[in-house]
Structure formats: C-alpha cells, structure tokens
Short mmCIF file of C-alpha atoms in Angstrom, two decimals:
data_model
loop_
_atom_site.label_atom_id
_atom_site.label_comp_id
_atom_site.label_asym_id
_atom_site.label_seq_id
_atom_site.Cartn_x
_atom_site.Cartn_y
_atom_site.Cartn_z
CA MET A 1 156.60 115.01 118.13
CA SER A 2 160.10 114.59 117.17
CA ARG A 3 163.14 116.84 115.86
CA SER A 4 162.13 115.97 112.15
CA ALA A 5 158.52 116.73 112.73
CA GLY A 6 159.52 119.94 114.31
CA SER A 7 161.66 121.12 111.30
CA ARG A 8 158.74 120.01 108.90
CA ALA A 9 156.13 122.15 110.86
CA ASN A 10 158.20 125.25 110.70
CA ARG A 11 158.65 125.06 106.71
CA ARG A 12 154.93 125.75 106.31
CA GLY A 13 155.44 129.66 106.67
CA GLU A 14 154.37 132.24 109.22
CA PRO A 15 151.66 131.66 111.77
CA PRO A 16 148.24 133.44 110.59
CA PRO A 17 147.01 136.58 111.93
CA SER A 18 145.90 137.12 115.27
CA PRO A 19 142.19 136.60 116.18
CA GLU A 20 139.75 138.95 118.09
CA PRO A 21 141.10 139.39 121.78
CA LEU A 22 139.52 137.38 124.57
CA PRO A 23 137.40 139.42 126.86
CA ALA A 24 139.59 138.14 129.84
CA PRO A 25 142.89 136.61 130.08
CA ALA A 26 143.73 132.99 129.72
CA VAL A 27 146.80 130.81 129.59
CA ASP A 28 148.53 128.71 126.81
CA SER A 29 149.54 125.90 128.98
CA HIS A 30 151.78 124.10 126.49
CA THR A 31 153.93 125.87 123.67
CA HIS A 32 157.42 125.27 122.05
CA LEU A 33 158.65 128.83 121.12
CA ASP A 34 162.05 127.28 120.24
CA ILE A 35 160.31 125.06 117.44
CA VAL A 36 157.98 127.99 116.29
CA LEU A 37 161.26 130.19 115.74
CA ASN A 38 163.89 127.71 114.88
CA GLY A 39 162.46 124.81 113.39
CA PHE A 40 164.20 122.83 116.32
CA ARG A 41 167.67 123.63 115.53
CA SER A 42 168.66 123.54 119.23
CA GLU A 43 172.28 124.62 118.38
CA GLU A 44 170.95 127.94 117.20
CA PRO A 45 169.26 129.73 120.12
CA ALA A 46 166.15 131.69 119.05
CA ASP A 47 166.57 135.47 118.79
CA GLU A 48 165.59 137.14 122.19
CA SER A 49 163.83 139.74 120.21
CA ALA A 50 161.79 137.33 118.11
CA VAL A 51 160.85 135.43 121.30
CA ASP A 52 159.69 138.61 122.93
CA ALA A 53 157.43 139.55 119.91
CA GLU A 54 155.80 136.21 120.09
CA ILE A 55 154.91 136.63 123.54
CA GLU A 56 153.76 140.09 123.15
CA ALA A 57 151.49 138.92 120.34
CA ALA A 58 149.89 136.31 122.48
CA ALA A 59 149.39 138.87 125.33
CA ALA A 60 147.79 141.20 122.81
CA VAL A 61 144.95 138.77 122.25
CA GLY A 62 144.44 137.85 125.93
CA ILE A 63 147.09 135.19 126.41
CA PRO A 64 149.66 136.76 128.78
CA ARG A 65 150.99 133.76 130.26
CA LEU A 66 152.67 130.72 128.56
CA VAL A 67 154.17 127.34 129.57
CA GLN A 68 157.39 126.75 127.51
CA VAL A 69 157.87 123.05 127.27
CA GLY A 70 161.13 121.04 126.60
CA VAL A 71 161.41 117.86 124.74
CA ASP A 72 165.11 117.03 125.43
CA VAL A 73 168.14 118.37 127.29
CA PRO A 74 168.90 121.31 125.05
CA SER A 75 165.36 122.45 124.59
CA SER A 76 164.72 121.94 128.39
CA ARG A 77 167.63 124.18 129.16
CA TRP A 78 166.53 126.75 126.88
CA SER A 79 162.93 126.46 128.31
CA ALA A 80 164.51 127.11 131.92
CA GLU A 81 166.46 130.04 130.70
CA LEU A 82 163.56 131.89 129.02
CA ALA A 83 161.27 131.31 132.04
CA ALA A 84 164.30 132.71 134.27
CA ARG A 85 164.33 136.01 132.19
CA HIS A 86 160.69 136.56 131.35
CA PRO A 87 157.83 137.04 133.70
CA ASN A 88 155.17 135.97 131.35
CA VAL A 89 156.71 132.22 130.97
CA LEU A 90 157.08 129.27 133.25
CA ALA A 91 158.92 126.15 131.89
CA ALA A 92 158.37 122.37 131.76
CA VAL A 93 161.58 120.01 131.22
CA ALA A 94 161.76 116.68 130.17
CA VAL A 95 163.04 114.07 127.45
CA HIS A 96 160.21 113.26 124.95
CA PRO A 97 158.96 109.84 124.65
CA ASN A 98 159.90 109.39 121.22
CA GLU A 99 163.39 110.57 122.09
CA ALA A 100 163.45 108.28 125.14
CA GLY A 101 162.45 105.48 122.83
CA GLU A 102 165.52 106.08 120.85
CA GLY A 103 167.72 105.99 123.98
CA ALA A 104 168.02 109.72 124.70
CA ALA A 105 166.74 109.22 128.26
CA ASP A 106 170.09 108.15 129.62
CA ASP A 107 171.41 108.61 133.20
CA ASP A 108 173.12 111.81 132.30
CA ALA A 109 170.12 113.30 130.51
CA LEU A 110 167.67 112.31 133.40
CA ALA A 111 170.24 113.96 136.05
CA GLU A 112 169.95 117.16 134.05
CA ILE A 113 166.30 117.17 134.00
CA ASP A 114 166.37 116.36 137.73
CA ARG A 115 168.59 119.50 138.14
CA LEU A 116 166.60 121.64 136.11
CA ALA A 117 163.31 120.65 137.77
CA ALA A 118 164.78 122.28 140.96
CA LEU A 119 165.04 125.77 139.39
CA PRO A 120 162.22 128.28 140.74
CA ARG A 121 160.64 128.96 137.39
CA VAL A 122 160.53 125.29 136.00
CA ARG A 123 156.98 124.43 137.47
CA ALA A 124 156.60 120.89 135.60
CA VAL A 125 158.25 117.72 134.42
CA GLY A 126 157.17 117.18 130.79
CA GLU A 127 156.34 116.60 128.13
CA THR A 128 156.88 112.93 129.06
CA GLY A 129 154.77 109.77 128.72
CA LEU A 130 154.19 107.19 126.08
CA ASP A 131 153.94 107.28 122.32
CA ARG A 132 152.88 104.24 120.40
CA TYR A 133 152.45 106.00 117.24
CA ARG A 134 155.90 107.13 116.25
CA THR A 135 158.07 104.74 118.44
CA GLY A 136 157.93 101.11 117.54
CA PRO A 137 157.71 98.16 119.86
CA GLU A 138 161.43 98.05 120.17
CA GLY A 139 161.52 101.28 122.03
CA TRP A 140 158.41 100.83 124.37
CA ALA A 141 160.42 99.46 127.36
CA ALA A 142 162.84 102.53 127.24
CA GLN A 143 159.75 104.82 127.02
CA GLU A 144 158.19 103.46 129.95
CA ALA A 145 161.50 103.55 132.00
CA SER A 146 161.85 107.15 131.12
CA PHE A 147 158.26 107.82 132.04
CA ARG A 148 158.56 106.35 135.44
CA ALA A 149 161.84 108.30 135.97
CA HIS A 150 160.06 111.58 135.13
CA ILE A 151 157.13 110.83 137.34
CA ARG A 152 159.46 110.26 140.22
CA ILE A 153 161.29 113.56 139.48
CA ALA A 154 158.07 115.58 139.38
CA LYS A 155 157.22 114.25 142.78
CA GLU A 156 160.48 114.59 144.17
CA HIS A 157 160.33 118.46 143.25
CA GLY A 158 156.59 119.00 144.08
CA VAL A 159 155.90 120.10 140.56
CA ALA A 160 153.45 119.16 137.87
CA LEU A 161 153.50 116.50 135.40
CA VAL A 162 152.77 116.98 131.79
CA VAL A 163 151.82 113.64 129.93
CA HIS A 164 152.32 113.02 126.29
CA ASP A 165 149.84 110.23 125.29
CA ARG A 166 149.63 108.98 121.92
CA ASP A 167 147.84 105.68 121.20
CA ALA A 168 148.61 104.76 124.73
CA HIS A 169 145.66 105.51 127.08
CA GLU A 170 145.55 102.44 129.12
CA GLU A 171 149.30 102.19 129.43
CA ILE A 172 149.53 105.56 130.49
CA LEU A 173 146.96 105.10 133.28
CA ARG A 174 148.59 101.84 134.32
CA VAL A 175 152.04 103.43 134.77
CA LEU A 176 150.56 106.48 136.86
CA ASP A 177 148.60 104.32 139.01
CA ASP A 178 151.41 102.08 139.49
CA GLU A 179 153.90 104.67 140.35
CA GLY A 180 151.30 107.11 142.03
CA ALA A 181 150.64 110.38 139.93
CA PRO A 182 151.92 113.63 141.13
CA GLU A 183 149.21 115.90 142.76
CA HIS A 184 149.03 117.93 139.50
CA THR A 185 148.89 115.74 136.29
CA VAL A 186 148.02 117.27 133.10
CA PHE A 187 147.15 115.34 129.81
CA HIS A 188 148.70 117.54 127.29
CA CYS A 189 146.70 117.71 124.04
CA PHE A 190 143.91 115.43 125.35
CA SER A 191 143.22 112.83 122.71
CA GLY A 192 140.82 110.36 124.18
CA ASP A 193 137.19 109.90 124.08
CA ALA A 194 134.52 110.68 126.84
CA ALA A 195 135.15 107.31 128.56
CA PHE A 196 138.92 107.92 128.83
CA ALA A 197 138.21 111.54 130.04
CA THR A 198 136.10 110.22 132.63
CA ALA A 199 138.68 107.78 134.00
CA CYS A 200 141.38 110.62 133.98
CA VAL A 201 138.98 113.04 135.64
CA GLU A 202 138.07 110.45 138.36
CA ARG A 203 141.65 110.26 139.15
CA GLY A 204 141.99 114.02 139.55
CA HIS A 205 144.08 114.66 136.29
CA VAL A 206 143.69 117.80 134.40
CA LEU A 207 142.80 117.63 130.59
CA SER A 208 144.49 120.26 128.31
CA PHE A 209 142.79 120.71 125.00
CA ALA A 210 144.36 122.03 121.76
CA GLY A 211 143.32 122.99 118.36
CA THR A 212 142.21 119.51 117.66
CA LEU A 213 139.06 120.53 119.52
CA THR A 214 137.98 122.63 116.50
CA PHE A 215 138.51 119.80 113.77
CA GLY A 216 135.60 118.61 112.09
CA ASN A 217 136.45 114.98 112.76
CA ALA A 218 136.87 115.52 116.47
CA GLY A 219 133.36 114.94 117.83
CA TYR A 220 134.62 112.64 120.34
CA LEU A 221 137.03 115.41 121.64
CA ARG A 222 134.25 117.74 122.16
CA GLU A 223 132.02 115.11 123.87
CA ALA A 224 135.04 114.45 126.28
CA ALA A 225 135.52 118.13 126.87
CA ALA A 226 131.73 118.51 127.76
CA ARG A 227 132.11 115.93 130.17
CA THR A 228 135.29 117.52 132.03
CA PRO A 229 134.72 119.54 135.08
CA LEU A 230 135.35 123.03 134.60
CA ASP A 231 138.06 123.04 137.36
CA GLN A 232 139.89 120.31 135.44
CA LEU A 233 140.38 122.07 132.16
CA LEU A 234 143.19 123.82 130.44
CA VAL A 235 143.82 125.03 126.95
CA GLU A 236 147.10 125.03 124.89
CA THR A 237 148.79 125.37 121.45
CA ASP A 238 151.37 122.78 121.26
CA SER A 239 152.68 125.40 118.76
CA PRO A 240 153.62 125.22 115.99
CA PHE A 241 151.61 121.99 115.87
CA LEU A 242 147.73 121.52 115.92
CA THR A 243 146.56 124.72 114.61
CA PRO A 244 142.93 125.32 115.25
CA VAL A 245 140.18 125.82 112.58
CA PRO A 246 140.06 128.22 110.59
CA HIS A 247 143.97 128.12 110.09
CA ARG A 248 144.34 124.22 110.13
CA GLY A 249 147.40 123.38 108.17
CA ARG A 250 149.35 126.48 108.98
CA PRO A 251 151.94 126.82 111.89
CA ASN A 252 150.20 127.42 115.28
CA ALA A 253 151.17 129.95 117.82
CA SER A 254 150.07 131.24 121.24
CA ARG A 255 148.25 133.88 119.83
CA LEU A 256 145.84 131.64 118.28
CA VAL A 257 144.63 130.30 121.63
CA PRO A 258 141.44 132.45 121.41
CA HIS A 259 139.91 130.13 118.78
CA THR A 260 140.35 127.11 120.73
CA VAL A 261 138.93 128.90 124.08
CA ARG A 262 136.01 130.17 122.02
CA ALA A 263 135.43 126.45 120.66
CA LEU A 264 135.75 125.22 124.33
CA ALA A 265 133.27 127.75 125.55
CA GLU A 266 130.77 126.46 123.08
CA VAL A 267 131.29 122.85 123.88
CA THR A 268 130.97 123.30 127.71
CA GLY A 269 128.22 126.02 127.38
CA VAL A 270 130.40 128.29 129.60
CA GLU A 271 130.46 132.13 128.66
CA VAL A 272 133.87 133.08 127.37
CA ASP A 273 134.82 135.50 129.99
CA ARG A 274 133.87 132.95 132.99
CA LEU A 275 135.80 130.32 131.02
CA CYS A 276 138.92 132.26 130.82
CA ASP A 277 138.67 132.95 134.42
CA ALA A 278 138.46 129.46 135.21
CA LEU A 279 141.38 128.44 132.88
CA THR A 280 143.69 131.10 134.53
CA ARG A 281 142.98 129.71 137.93
CA ASN A 282 143.37 126.16 136.89
CA ALA A 283 146.77 126.99 135.58
CA GLU A 284 147.88 128.80 138.59
CA ARG A 285 146.69 125.91 140.62
CA VAL A 286 148.64 123.53 138.50
CA PHE A 287 151.82 125.46 137.83
CA GLY A 288 151.77 128.05 140.49
CA ARG A 289 151.65 131.81 139.89
CA TRP A 290 153.57 133.54 137.04
CA GLY A 291 154.23 136.58 139.19
CA THR A 292 156.04 139.77 138.11
CA ASP A 293 159.59 138.72 139.11
CA PRO A 294 161.33 136.10 136.79
CA THR A 295 163.75 135.00 139.53
CA GLY A 296 160.94 133.31 141.52
#
C-alpha cells in the first residue's frame, strides 16, 4: 500500500452495509481508519466523531476491538493518539516498506517509531517488511535495512511485529531468521500458499487472513488457512482495502470482518462462536489486553 493507493481506495464511495453480527466477539487485527476516513491526507486529521462512528459500527456486529496500523510517521503518531484516547483501539507504528524503499525510513523517522513503540497503547511495530511488487530493485536494499531496524525496535520494546510481505516470501523468512524474530510475529494479510504457511507456522508465527480469503481465485489461501493451527490464526480487514465477497471492489471497513470470519470458519471446520473465541484469545496473546482504561 502507498499514499496514492490509499487515496484511490477512498474514492470508491462508502463501505457497504454491515453484515449479520457474529455470535461472539472477534478482533480486527489490522485496519487503517485514517485511510478509510481521509483518503490518507495525513495533514487533515480524521474527525473524531467519524472515527468513533466507525468503531461503534464494528462493535455492533461483534468486532469491539481493533488494531490501528500506521504506515509512516504522521499516521503512526495518529494511530498512537487514537489508541491513547479510545479503549477499543490498540496501535501499531512503522514506516511501510514502500515508503522505506523511497527513502522515508531515515534516522529521524526510525527514532520517532522507536519513541512511539514505547507508549503503553502501542503494542506492535508494523506494518514493516518487504514489498517486491510496488518497489523496484533500486529500493530493495533500503527496504531491507528498514525491516531489520523495525525488527530490532519491536524486540527492544517487547511488542509484536506486523509483517507486510508482498512477493517476498523467502526474503522475509531469511531476514526474520537472520535477525531473530520477536516472540509474536504476525504475517498481515497472509498471501502465501500452504507450503509457505507451514514454514511460518513451524517458526511460531501467526497468520492473519483478510478478505482475500473469500475471493474465488484464492483457493491457495483457503488451503493455507486450513493447515494453520487454530492458535496461530487472526483475521483483519486491512481496510479500506481487500473487501471480502460479496462486496469486493467497494471500500472495506472493520464492520465487514464477519464475512471473513465466517469464511474462515468454513475453511477450518471450526464453529463460528468457537472460532471467534480463539481469534480473541490469539489477539490478546499477541497484542495484550485492550482493557477499559485507554491510558494503559
């Protein structure tokens, strides 16, 4: 994802109506509320009432907890500030690999990510990683250096690592193995096949599945999910991107997570209420408890 991709996503109109509520609460482990509401105009902070309305809409269908994810310094600050004021939200902070490939992960930016990662409601460093799709070879060295720096920040602060992996499966594992992965490492919007899922699971990593799981051409993802142990699964929106069927092509939102949860239940053969309980437990193990006090 990039700034321009965020702007394009937000021009497609409002997200579709909410689905039937889940029988038990689950967690959206990766969302970009700033992009949903602002089209990634970081200089124009999202209206607090609009943010609260999105969070309430998600809670109404059984998604009461969200992880708001930063992709550069401004959005990471915003994510940390939102989590500090809202008990339903935790934050992740990072410079996205596409931004890093353009030189945005300089010393000042990494120092600010390091500072933010120490805040009590910031529970992950991410999304960071490697992207061989949007960034050409000229930016790969900068991406890898940024990824390694983010891994070290996550380990220093004892928080989770949220990995963006696009067309870079083997390279991602190489860097994680070389640096030593944090205790909790999440492959956001898992995009690999069953063999890659097995390689990640054997290393103890957690796989988070997005609306892509519901796409007709994503049989390889469904096979990967079916092979993933229940205690290593998460779900997410990556909103406003990757909207699940039946609303593919329209903007995504956290209130649409139930579509993905039900698809995951069908793939894994686990009853929806039991799956929701497991997803919540997994999220709390990875990110810690949300609690009722936004100060910590």
